[in-house]
Amino acid sequence: MNFDFSDDQKLLRQAVRRYLEAHAPLSLCREALESGQGVSRALWEGAAELGWLGAAIPEAYGGGGFGRLALAVIAEELGRCLAPVPFSSSVCLATEALLLAGSGAQKERYLPGLAQGRCTGTFAFAETPGQSGLDSVRARVEDGRLTGRKRLVLDGGLADFAVVVALDSGRPVLVLADLSGPAVQRRPLASFDPSRPQAELRFLEAPVEGLGGGDSAAPLIERLLDGAAVLMAMEQLGGAARALEITRDFAVQRHAFGRPIGGFQAIKHRLADRWCDVELARSNAWYGAWALAQGSVDELREAACLARIAGCDAFTGMSEDMVEIHGGIGFTWEADCHLFYRRARLLSAALGNAAFWKRRLADRMARDAA
Amino acid sequence: MDFDDTRNQAAFRRSARSWLEAHAEPRAPGDPGPGNMPESVDAADVAAAKAWQQKKAGAGWACIGWPVEYGGRGATPIEEVIWAEEEARFRTPPDLMIDGHRTCAPTVMAHGSSEQKQRWLPAMLSGGEIWCQLYSEPSAGSDLAGLRTAAVRDGDTWVVNGQKVWTSHAQYSDWGLLLARHDPGVPKHAGLTCFVVDMHAPGVDVRPLRQITGGHGFNEVFLDNVRVPDDCRLGGVGEGWRVAITSLMNERSASLGDGGVDQVRDLLRFMKTVALENRPAIEDPALRERWADFHARARGVELTGKRTLTALSRGETPGPEMSLMKLVSGRLLQEVAHFAMDLTGASGGLAGDALTSSGVDWAAQYLGAAGLRIAGGTDEVLRNIIAERVLDLPREVRADKDIAFKDIPAG
Ligand SMILES: Cc1cc2nc3c(=O)[nH]c(=O)nc-3n(C[C@H](O)[C@H](O)[C@H](O)COP(=O)(O)OP(=O)(O)OC[C@H]3O[C@@H](n4cnc5c(N)ncnc54)[C@H](O)[C@@H]3O)c2cc1C
């Protein structure tokens, strides 16, 4: 047994962190948020050049072929700096969907561009507020044309194509839709975290092609969401750990009643509890990353839920305490606390919230135990 | 990253299992695990625990992580875990020697002379002698260094007077690891010395205490002019605190358990049987969410244990971060038991398992979990440890620093 990343993966982590420390200060996230752009092109191009976008893409398709554990490491580091880039949508969802189900021709067409950052993809699933299941899907495909409305598409405003969940003759399918054509309307939504933009997509008989064959895409969609949940949990872990570090440093430096506020037990104990949350999130996310890299669907079914639940808990709780422990300054626009507060909220909602993943975990475990 | 046994580990697991199969009965689903103490331990329990330990020792399966010279086999931390996993599949007597093996023994190994090690460790390993930990006192628990039990030198012996309390296993122990004050005239940590006390010596009086479970697990121990030979002193005079820290670290890191995964699994089974408004509790979405939350926390603790084990297997020493295991799982087990009892509505105010017959006594677990949050360091003390030693936040304000112990205000 060896529950740790390999030396190579640790070296990768160091390199990624060093690059991000130089090129992705929190001010980058702030710029993306304030400008309404929602993305840093420069960082995205840098990430592409360093091979991060194609980390899990085989070399034959222009990627680095480093595998999912490398992807997990990169996701965590991007999470630490609240990177304003479409990593989860394009790399963890669209690219993964193509890797899982794309035909040879589809892979050849899309993957090299995705690896180089020349094109970005996203994943379009949710339609009805409050519902995250397959049974809420109404978008339909008829004769290779997609009609329907997808709300809450992460980076839907900038992606070149989307992997869309729809129904074909009543059965769930995945299709690839080019988003540049006239049959697609995009409407930006007011994102709680404008450094991670969201959009609504309307398809009006847009031409699409199928992704993956088979009777039903349901298992494929489950698998795709599980994998993305693990990678997003790594991102959440990174954000939570960084928020804890910043808050801890503030608590040592800020004085009240003649001593550092970090000396008050109410603050110490709160941070100790948050540290525990972060460590539980780390253990669960690593386990998820292992299951994902291993390609063992059975273990991933449980591990993805564990990772996602612990990730939501840790980042949400930590970001709330971050604002609180900073006091008045924490409530200002100038302080960085709200960047974490916003990102934590957004990541908790994307991909189905914690409650969704909790029900999913209970359903799966109850079924497996039966 | 991998969770598989290596070839050597797999072979080790096979040989452990085949020995266990030949010498013990497999554990049935409802059987209590090895960590479950009976409400009260009787002579037959003690005899059974000693007999099982002897059997293991005879075959080289006792305290396998100890060095060969004391009867162990110098097994790796991972092999110790493999053995514990395998042993847990079998029906074994309650482990009455756990404090001795996991807490006292490492302390003797770290601080004892070679004669002391030869004298105590093999007998502890073979189950011949049981040990307890004489640390807490009526006015010194979290603030252990504030203890008052006095050890006064008299030639080649020490005369010990005082009272210890909450001492688990004392009623059937042969030896006690004692922390006492030899000098009240210096600051409190500096005046402590550690001894090993013969629990059968004149002046040692063990009186049972009844716990909130109704059972009798811990005791108060009165020490009245107990004479302890100087060769039973562990570590130097005035080094008691350093010695005690070794055992406290081992006590907290000893619980590399599964974090409550078993109990949460029992809860899932229970939720399938117990009916709420005419349907099984497991079918209620809100209750399912609560269950999943428990499971994610329990698995998180279990997996954190595997990270620690990985570090151990590389020769790293786990530090204060080990406090997480007990802090999270103590609270979790209490919540799980409370939740399970709540599922039975008004019956949740009943003791025992009378109405639900789930095979799990949630009421007993609810009582027991309260103790877990106190024993071996309370939740608050563990949070202080994490805050100060992991996060490096300022230490607690100390009103007793640099003051001779006898001048510290008390009440
Ligand atoms: C089941 C069980 C078995 C035990 N077995 C043994 C044994 O075998 N040997 C042995 O020596 N002891 C044993 N103990 C004793 C145990 O170690 C002590 O009870 C524990 O350390 C707490 O000390 P105390 O009881 O004096 O409580 P106190 O220290 O008086 O604590 C009371 C409350 O004050 C809080 N508190 C204390 N200091 C601080 C602080 N600095 N900051 C914030 N809050 C604080 C505590 O968290 C607690 O909530 C056992 C206890 C139990 C419950």
mmCIF file of N, CA and C in Angstrom, chain B residues 274-380:
data_model
loop_
_atom_site.group_PDB
_atom_site.id
_atom_site.type_symbol
_atom_site.label_atom_id
_atom_site.label_comp_id
_atom_site.label_asym_id
_atom_site.label_seq_id
_atom_site.Cartn_x
_atom_site.Cartn_y
_atom_site.Cartn_z
ATOM 1 N N VAL B 274 -35.614 -0.039 9.988
ATOM 2 C CA VAL B 274 -36.471 0.762 10.847
ATOM 3 C C VAL B 274 -37.426 1.578 9.974
ATOM 4 N N ALA B 275 -38.722 1.553 10.327
ATOM 5 C CA ALA B 275 -39.723 2.226 9.494
ATOM 6 C C ALA B 275 -40.066 3.589 10.072
ATOM 7 N N LEU B 276 -40.116 4.559 9.192
ATOM 8 C CA LEU B 276 -40.527 5.907 9.571
ATOM 9 C C LEU B 276 -41.720 6.247 8.713
ATOM 10 N N GLU B 277 -42.834 6.559 9.321
ATOM 11 C CA GLU B 277 -44.048 6.866 8.558
ATOM 12 C C GLU B 277 -44.272 5.862 7.434
ATOM 13 N N ASN B 278 -44.230 4.609 7.813
ATOM 14 C CA ASN B 278 -44.588 3.511 6.913
ATOM 15 C C ASN B 278 -43.619 3.211 5.783
ATOM 16 N N ARG B 279 -42.443 3.804 5.844
ATOM 17 C CA ARG B 279 -41.446 3.349 4.868
ATOM 18 C C ARG B 279 -40.080 3.303 5.558
ATOM 19 N N PRO B 280 -39.186 2.462 5.041
ATOM 20 C CA PRO B 280 -37.868 2.363 5.679
ATOM 21 C C PRO B 280 -37.177 3.729 5.698
ATOM 22 N N ALA B 281 -36.487 4.005 6.784
ATOM 23 C CA ALA B 281 -35.825 5.301 6.938
ATOM 24 C C ALA B 281 -34.905 5.611 5.758
ATOM 25 N N ILE B 282 -34.326 4.564 5.165
ATOM 26 C CA ILE B 282 -33.349 4.781 4.090
ATOM 27 C C ILE B 282 -34.010 5.414 2.870
ATOM 28 N N GLU B 283 -35.332 5.329 2.780
ATOM 29 C CA GLU B 283 -36.001 5.903 1.613
ATOM 30 C C GLU B 283 -36.285 7.393 1.761
ATOM 31 N N ASP B 284 -36.018 7.935 2.921
ATOM 32 C CA ASP B 284 -36.235 9.369 3.124
ATOM 33 C C ASP B 284 -34.986 10.138 2.663
ATOM 34 N N PRO B 285 -35.153 11.036 1.668
ATOM 35 C CA PRO B 285 -33.966 11.713 1.104
ATOM 36 C C PRO B 285 -33.144 12.472 2.149
ATOM 37 N N ALA B 286 -33.806 13.146 3.067
ATOM 38 C CA ALA B 286 -33.053 13.938 4.052
ATOM 39 C C ALA B 286 -32.226 13.022 4.946
ATOM 40 N N LEU B 287 -32.787 11.870 5.298
ATOM 41 C CA LEU B 287 -32.057 10.935 6.158
ATOM 42 C C LEU B 287 -30.921 10.269 5.386
ATOM 43 N N ARG B 288 -31.174 10.017 4.122
ATOM 44 C CA ARG B 288 -30.095 9.463 3.285
ATOM 45 C C ARG B 288 -28.917 10.426 3.234
ATOM 46 N N GLU B 289 -29.237 11.704 3.120
ATOM 47 C CA GLU B 289 -28.153 12.703 3.079
ATOM 48 C C GLU B 289 -27.354 12.699 4.364
ATOM 49 N N ARG B 290 -28.061 12.596 5.499
ATOM 50 C CA ARG B 290 -27.335 12.553 6.778
ATOM 51 C C ARG B 290 -26.410 11.339 6.811
ATOM 52 N N TRP B 291 -26.945 10.215 6.345
ATOM 53 C CA TRP B 291 -26.123 9.007 6.362
ATOM 54 C C TRP B 291 -24.865 9.202 5.518
ATOM 55 N N ALA B 292 -25.058 9.768 4.331
ATOM 56 C CA ALA B 292 -23.914 9.947 3.425
ATOM 57 C C ALA B 292 -22.875 10.873 4.053
ATOM 58 N N ASP B 293 -23.354 11.862 4.760
ATOM 59 C CA ASP B 293 -22.434 12.779 5.425
ATOM 60 C C ASP B 293 -21.588 12.020 6.467
ATOM 61 N N PHE B 294 -22.233 11.156 7.238
ATOM 62 C CA PHE B 294 -21.491 10.331 8.209
ATOM 63 C C PHE B 294 -20.459 9.460 7.489
ATOM 64 N N HIS B 295 -20.916 8.838 6.420
ATOM 65 C CA HIS B 295 -20.034 7.903 5.713
ATOM 66 C C HIS B 295 -18.816 8.624 5.143
ATOM 67 N N ALA B 296 -19.037 9.811 4.588
ATOM 68 C CA ALA B 296 -17.916 10.544 4.000
ATOM 69 C C ALA B 296 -16.909 10.934 5.081
ATOM 70 N N ARG B 297 -17.405 11.280 6.251
ATOM 71 C CA ARG B 297 -16.472 11.640 7.325
ATOM 72 C C ARG B 297 -15.713 10.410 7.820
ATOM 73 N N ALA B 298 -16.441 9.310 8.002
ATOM 74 C CA ALA B 298 -15.784 8.100 8.509
ATOM 75 C C ALA B 298 -14.734 7.603 7.523
ATOM 76 N N ARG B 299 -15.083 7.607 6.243
ATOM 77 C CA ARG B 299 -14.112 7.159 5.234
ATOM 78 C C ARG B 299 -12.930 8.130 5.187
ATOM 79 N N GLY B 300 -13.223 9.412 5.377
ATOM 80 C CA GLY B 300 -12.148 10.406 5.393
ATOM 81 C C GLY B 300 -11.148 10.113 6.500
ATOM 82 N N VAL B 301 -11.652 9.739 7.662
ATOM 83 C CA VAL B 301 -10.752 9.412 8.774
ATOM 84 C C VAL B 301 -9.968 8.141 8.442
ATOM 85 N N GLU B 302 -10.674 7.151 7.933
ATOM 86 C CA GLU B 302 -10.021 5.878 7.599
ATOM 87 C C GLU B 302 -8.899 6.115 6.575
ATOM 88 N N LEU B 303 -9.210 6.904 5.564
ATOM 89 C CA LEU B 303 -8.222 7.156 4.508
ATOM 90 C C LEU B 303 -7.075 8.025 5.020
ATOM 91 N N THR B 304 -7.378 8.922 5.942
ATOM 92 C CA THR B 304 -6.304 9.713 6.548
ATOM 93 C C THR B 304 -5.359 8.773 7.295
ATOM 94 N N GLY B 305 -5.918 7.750 7.922
ATOM 95 C CA GLY B 305 -5.096 6.733 8.580
ATOM 96 C C GLY B 305 -4.172 6.054 7.580
ATOM 97 N N LYS B 306 -4.662 5.830 6.369
ATOM 98 C CA LYS B 306 -3.817 5.179 5.356
ATOM 99 C C LYS B 306 -2.694 6.100 4.903
ATOM 100 N N ARG B 307 -2.963 7.396 4.885
ATOM 101 C CA ARG B 307 -1.876 8.335 4.569
ATOM 102 C C ARG B 307 -0.806 8.288 5.657
ATOM 103 N N THR B 308 -1.269 8.241 6.908
ATOM 104 C CA THR B 308 -0.321 8.171 8.020
ATOM 105 C C THR B 308 0.509 6.896 7.942
ATOM 106 N N LEU B 309 -0.172 5.820 7.601
ATOM 107 C CA LEU B 309 0.505 4.532 7.513
ATOM 108 C C LEU B 309 1.573 4.564 6.417
ATOM 109 N N THR B 310 1.250 5.219 5.327
ATOM 110 C CA THR B 310 2.230 5.379 4.254
ATOM 111 C C THR B 310 3.452 6.126 4.769
ATOM 112 N N ALA B 311 3.205 7.187 5.543
ATOM 113 C CA ALA B 311 4.322 7.957 6.097
ATOM 114 C C ALA B 311 5.137 7.087 7.052
ATOM 115 N N LEU B 312 4.425 6.329 7.902
ATOM 116 C CA LEU B 312 5.105 5.434 8.845
ATOM 117 C C LEU B 312 5.976 4.425 8.119
ATOM 118 N N SER B 313 5.443 3.900 7.045
ATOM 119 C CA SER B 313 6.167 2.836 6.353
ATOM 120 C C SER B 313 7.416 3.385 5.675
ATOM 121 N N ARG B 314 7.516 4.707 5.557
ATOM 122 C CA ARG B 314 8.745 5.301 5.019
ATOM 123 C C ARG B 314 9.686 5.726 6.128
ATOM 124 N N GLY B 315 9.306 5.379 7.367
ATOM 125 C CA GLY B 315 10.185 5.720 8.474
ATOM 126 C C GLY B 315 9.941 7.114 9.022
ATOM 127 N N GLU B 316 8.884 7.791 8.537
ATOM 128 C CA GLU B 316 8.565 9.099 9.115
ATOM 129 C C GLU B 316 7.802 8.895 10.419
ATOM 130 N N THR B 317 7.910 9.857 11.336
ATOM 131 C CA THR B 317 7.197 9.748 12.608
ATOM 132 C C THR B 317 5.962 10.623 12.556
ATOM 133 N N PRO B 318 4.795 10.034 12.723
ATOM 134 C CA PRO B 318 3.599 10.871 12.703
ATOM 135 C C PRO B 318 3.594 11.794 13.910
ATOM 136 N N GLY B 319 3.171 13.012 13.724
ATOM 137 C CA GLY B 319 3.219 13.985 14.806
ATOM 138 C C GLY B 319 1.845 14.392 15.271
ATOM 139 N N PRO B 320 1.712 15.663 15.622
ATOM 140 C CA PRO B 320 0.462 16.156 16.208
ATOM 141 C C PRO B 320 -0.741 16.013 15.283
ATOM 142 N N GLU B 321 -0.498 15.824 13.978
ATOM 143 C CA GLU B 321 -1.639 15.702 13.064
ATOM 144 C C GLU B 321 -2.466 14.449 13.353
ATOM 145 N N MET B 322 -1.875 13.521 14.139
ATOM 146 C CA MET B 322 -2.616 12.319 14.508
ATOM 147 C C MET B 322 -3.847 12.634 15.352
ATOM 148 N N SER B 323 -3.864 13.806 15.970
ATOM 149 C CA SER B 323 -4.994 14.168 16.818
ATOM 150 C C SER B 323 -6.299 14.204 16.036
ATOM 151 N N LEU B 324 -6.197 14.373 14.732
ATOM 152 C CA LEU B 324 -7.405 14.418 13.904
ATOM 153 C C LEU B 324 -8.265 13.168 14.073
ATOM 154 N N MET B 325 -7.615 12.009 14.118
ATOM 155 C CA MET B 325 -8.356 10.749 14.093
ATOM 156 C C MET B 325 -9.364 10.671 15.237
ATOM 157 N N LYS B 326 -8.881 10.932 16.438
ATOM 158 C CA LYS B 326 -9.772 10.805 17.589
ATOM 159 C C LYS B 326 -10.764 11.978 17.645
ATOM 160 N N LEU B 327 -10.279 13.161 17.294
ATOM 161 C CA LEU B 327 -11.152 14.338 17.346
ATOM 162 C C LEU B 327 -12.357 14.160 16.428
ATOM 163 N N VAL B 328 -12.125 13.708 15.201
ATOM 164 C CA VAL B 328 -13.235 13.585 14.258
ATOM 165 C C VAL B 328 -14.086 12.362 14.573
ATOM 166 N N SER B 329 -13.452 11.229 14.869
ATOM 167 C CA SER B 329 -14.283 10.030 15.000
ATOM 168 C C SER B 329 -15.026 9.979 16.331
ATOM 169 N N GLY B 330 -14.491 10.580 17.383
ATOM 170 C CA GLY B 330 -15.227 10.604 18.652
ATOM 171 C C GLY B 330 -16.566 11.299 18.499
ATOM 172 N N ARG B 331 -16.512 12.462 17.930
ATOM 173 C CA ARG B 331 -17.720 13.257 17.696
ATOM 174 C C ARG B 331 -18.663 12.532 16.719
ATOM 175 N N LEU B 332 -18.069 11.953 15.678
ATOM 176 C CA LEU B 332 -18.860 11.263 14.665
ATOM 177 C C LEU B 332 -19.637 10.087 15.274
ATOM 178 N N LEU B 333 -18.964 9.282 16.088
ATOM 179 C CA LEU B 333 -19.624 8.111 16.663
ATOM 180 C C LEU B 333 -20.778 8.539 17.561
ATOM 181 N N GLN B 334 -20.586 9.648 18.265
ATOM 182 C CA GLN B 334 -21.664 10.147 19.108
ATOM 183 C C GLN B 334 -22.860 10.577 18.243
ATOM 184 N N GLU B 335 -22.576 11.288 17.164
ATOM 185 C CA GLU B 335 -23.657 11.738 16.273
ATOM 186 C C GLU B 335 -24.370 10.553 15.636
ATOM 187 N N VAL B 336 -23.597 9.559 15.211
ATOM 188 C CA VAL B 336 -24.186 8.400 14.551
ATOM 189 C C VAL B 336 -25.135 7.671 15.500
ATOM 190 N N ALA B 337 -24.682 7.454 16.735
ATOM 191 C CA ALA B 337 -25.511 6.737 17.703
ATOM 192 C C ALA B 337 -26.765 7.556 18.037
ATOM 193 N N HIS B 338 -26.596 8.843 18.175
ATOM 194 C CA HIS B 338 -27.745 9.697 18.481
ATOM 195 C C HIS B 338 -28.755 9.667 17.340
ATOM 196 N N PHE B 339 -28.243 9.743 16.139
ATOM 197 C CA PHE B 339 -29.094 9.716 14.954
ATOM 198 C C PHE B 339 -29.866 8.394 14.892
ATOM 199 N N ALA B 340 -29.169 7.291 15.140
ATOM 200 C CA ALA B 340 -29.814 5.977 15.089
ATOM 201 C C ALA B 340 -30.932 5.897 16.117
ATOM 202 N N MET B 341 -30.677 6.390 17.315
ATOM 203 C CA MET B 341 -31.712 6.349 18.353
ATOM 204 C C MET B 341 -32.877 7.244 17.965
ATOM 205 N N ASP B 342 -32.569 8.385 17.363
ATOM 206 C CA ASP B 342 -33.619 9.311 16.947
ATOM 207 C C ASP B 342 -34.541 8.689 15.902
ATOM 208 N N LEU B 343 -34.006 7.796 15.098
ATOM 209 C CA LEU B 343 -34.818 7.169 14.059
ATOM 210 C C LEU B 343 -35.960 6.364 14.651
ATOM 211 N N THR B 344 -35.804 5.978 15.909
ATOM 212 C CA THR B 344 -36.852 5.150 16.507
ATOM 213 C C THR B 344 -37.893 6.011 17.213
ATOM 214 N N GLY B 345 -37.863 7.313 16.977
ATOM 215 C CA GLY B 345 -38.870 8.196 17.561
ATOM 216 C C GLY B 345 -38.837 8.159 19.066
ATOM 217 N N ALA B 346 -39.993 8.028 19.669
ATOM 218 C CA ALA B 346 -40.066 8.070 21.123
ATOM 219 C C ALA B 346 -39.294 6.911 21.754
ATOM 220 N N SER B 347 -39.125 5.809 21.022
ATOM 221 C CA SER B 347 -38.357 4.686 21.565
ATOM 222 C C SER B 347 -36.889 5.048 21.727
ATOM 223 N N GLY B 348 -36.478 6.129 21.103
ATOM 224 C CA GLY B 348 -35.098 6.585 21.220
ATOM 225 C C GLY B 348 -34.747 7.007 22.624
ATOM 226 N N GLY B 349 -35.726 7.012 23.502
ATOM 227 C CA GLY B 349 -35.457 7.290 24.906
ATOM 228 C C GLY B 349 -35.292 6.020 25.717
ATOM 229 N N LEU B 350 -35.266 4.883 25.034
ATOM 230 C CA LEU B 350 -35.101 3.615 25.752
ATOM 231 C C LEU B 350 -33.637 3.185 25.726
ATOM 232 N N ALA B 351 -33.265 2.440 26.741
ATOM 233 C CA ALA B 351 -31.914 1.884 26.765
ATOM 234 C C ALA B 351 -31.933 0.535 26.065
ATOM 235 N N GLY B 352 -30.765 0.084 25.643
ATOM 236 C CA GLY B 352 -30.664 -1.255 25.082
ATOM 237 C C GLY B 352 -31.264 -1.340 23.698
ATOM 238 N N ASP B 353 -31.521 -2.549 23.294
ATOM 239 C CA ASP B 353 -31.876 -2.816 21.910
ATOM 240 C C ASP B 353 -33.245 -3.483 21.856
ATOM 241 N N ALA B 354 -34.045 -3.229 22.922
ATOM 242 C CA ALA B 354 -35.273 -3.990 23.111
ATOM 243 C C ALA B 354 -36.238 -3.874 21.943
ATOM 244 N N LEU B 355 -36.500 -2.656 21.475
ATOM 245 C CA LEU B 355 -37.560 -2.487 20.491
ATOM 246 C C LEU B 355 -37.111 -2.662 19.050
ATOM 247 N N THR B 356 -35.873 -2.310 18.781
ATOM 248 C CA THR B 356 -35.462 -2.288 17.382
ATOM 249 C C THR B 356 -34.811 -3.589 16.951
ATOM 250 N N SER B 357 -34.318 -4.320 17.890
ATOM 251 C CA SER B 357 -33.584 -5.565 17.626
ATOM 252 C C SER B 357 -32.748 -5.478 16.349
ATOM 253 N N SER B 358 -31.936 -4.458 16.276
ATOM 254 C CA SER B 358 -31.106 -4.259 15.085
ATOM 255 C C SER B 358 -29.804 -5.023 15.206
ATOM 256 N N GLY B 359 -29.572 -5.619 16.374
ATOM 257 C CA GLY B 359 -28.295 -6.294 16.571
ATOM 258 C C GLY B 359 -27.216 -5.326 17.018
ATOM 259 N N VAL B 360 -27.565 -4.040 17.076
ATOM 260 C CA VAL B 360 -26.587 -3.048 17.527
ATOM 261 C C VAL B 360 -27.211 -2.302 18.695
ATOM 262 N N ASP B 361 -26.471 -2.224 19.789
ATOM 263 C CA ASP B 361 -26.988 -1.503 20.951
ATOM 264 C C ASP B 361 -26.583 -0.029 20.836
ATOM 265 N N TRP B 362 -27.412 0.730 20.142
ATOM 266 C CA TRP B 362 -27.082 2.138 19.879
ATOM 267 C C TRP B 362 -27.020 2.942 21.168
ATOM 268 N N ALA B 363 -27.874 2.563 22.137
ATOM 269 C CA ALA B 363 -27.870 3.303 23.402
ATOM 270 C C ALA B 363 -26.506 3.161 24.084
ATOM 271 N N ALA B 364 -25.977 1.947 24.068
ATOM 272 C CA ALA B 364 -24.659 1.735 24.683
ATOM 273 C C ALA B 364 -23.592 2.497 23.911
ATOM 274 N N GLN B 365 -23.731 2.525 22.589
ATOM 275 C CA GLN B 365 -22.751 3.272 21.790
ATOM 276 C C GLN B 365 -22.829 4.762 22.079
ATOM 277 N N TYR B 366 -24.050 5.232 22.265
ATOM 278 C CA TYR B 366 -24.221 6.662 22.546
ATOM 279 C C TYR B 366 -23.551 7.029 23.869
ATOM 280 N N LEU B 367 -23.697 6.151 24.844
ATOM 281 C CA LEU B 367 -23.028 6.389 26.127
ATOM 282 C C LEU B 367 -21.513 6.297 25.968
ATOM 283 N N GLY B 368 -21.070 5.260 25.310
ATOM 284 C CA GLY B 368 -19.625 5.033 25.186
ATOM 285 C C GLY B 368 -18.912 6.147 24.430
ATOM 286 N N ALA B 369 -19.575 6.667 23.387
ATOM 287 C CA ALA B 369 -18.930 7.690 22.555
ATOM 288 C C ALA B 369 -18.611 8.942 23.362
ATOM 289 N N ALA B 370 -19.432 9.220 24.365
ATOM 290 C CA ALA B 370 -19.169 10.404 25.188
ATOM 291 C C ALA B 370 -17.809 10.279 25.868
ATOM 292 N N GLY B 371 -17.445 9.067 26.239
ATOM 293 C CA GLY B 371 -16.155 8.842 26.897
ATOM 294 C C GLY B 371 -14.978 8.968 25.937
ATOM 295 N N LEU B 372 -15.215 8.538 24.702
ATOM 296 C CA LEU B 372 -14.154 8.644 23.687
ATOM 297 C C LEU B 372 -13.690 10.077 23.500
ATOM 298 N N ARG B 373 -14.622 11.002 23.649
ATOM 299 C CA ARG B 373 -14.281 12.413 23.437
ATOM 300 C C ARG B 373 -13.459 12.978 24.596
ATOM 301 N N ILE B 374 -13.318 12.198 25.686
ATOM 302 C CA ILE B 374 -12.578 12.674 26.862
ATOM 303 C C ILE B 374 -11.268 11.916 27.045
ATOM 304 N N ALA B 375 -11.369 10.578 26.953
ATOM 305 C CA ALA B 375 -10.197 9.748 27.239
ATOM 306 C C ALA B 375 -9.047 10.072 26.292
ATOM 307 N N GLY B 376 -7.833 10.109 26.838
ATOM 308 C CA GLY B 376 -6.651 10.338 25.997
ATOM 309 C C GLY B 376 -6.572 11.743 25.440
ATOM 310 N N GLY B 377 -7.216 12.698 26.102
ATOM 311 C CA GLY B 377 -7.207 14.087 25.630
ATOM 312 C C GLY B 377 -8.583 14.489 25.136
ATOM 313 N N THR B 378 -9.152 15.519 25.736
ATOM 314 C CA THR B 378 -10.499 15.950 25.339
ATOM 315 C C THR B 378 -10.460 16.628 23.974
ATOM 316 N N ASP B 379 -11.643 16.792 23.396
ATOM 317 C CA ASP B 379 -11.738 17.488 22.107
ATOM 318 C C ASP B 379 -11.010 18.826 22.151
ATOM 319 N N GLU B 380 -11.196 19.558 23.248
ATOM 320 C CA GLU B 380 -10.604 20.902 23.337
ATOM 321 C C GLU B 380 -9.081 20.822 23.373
#
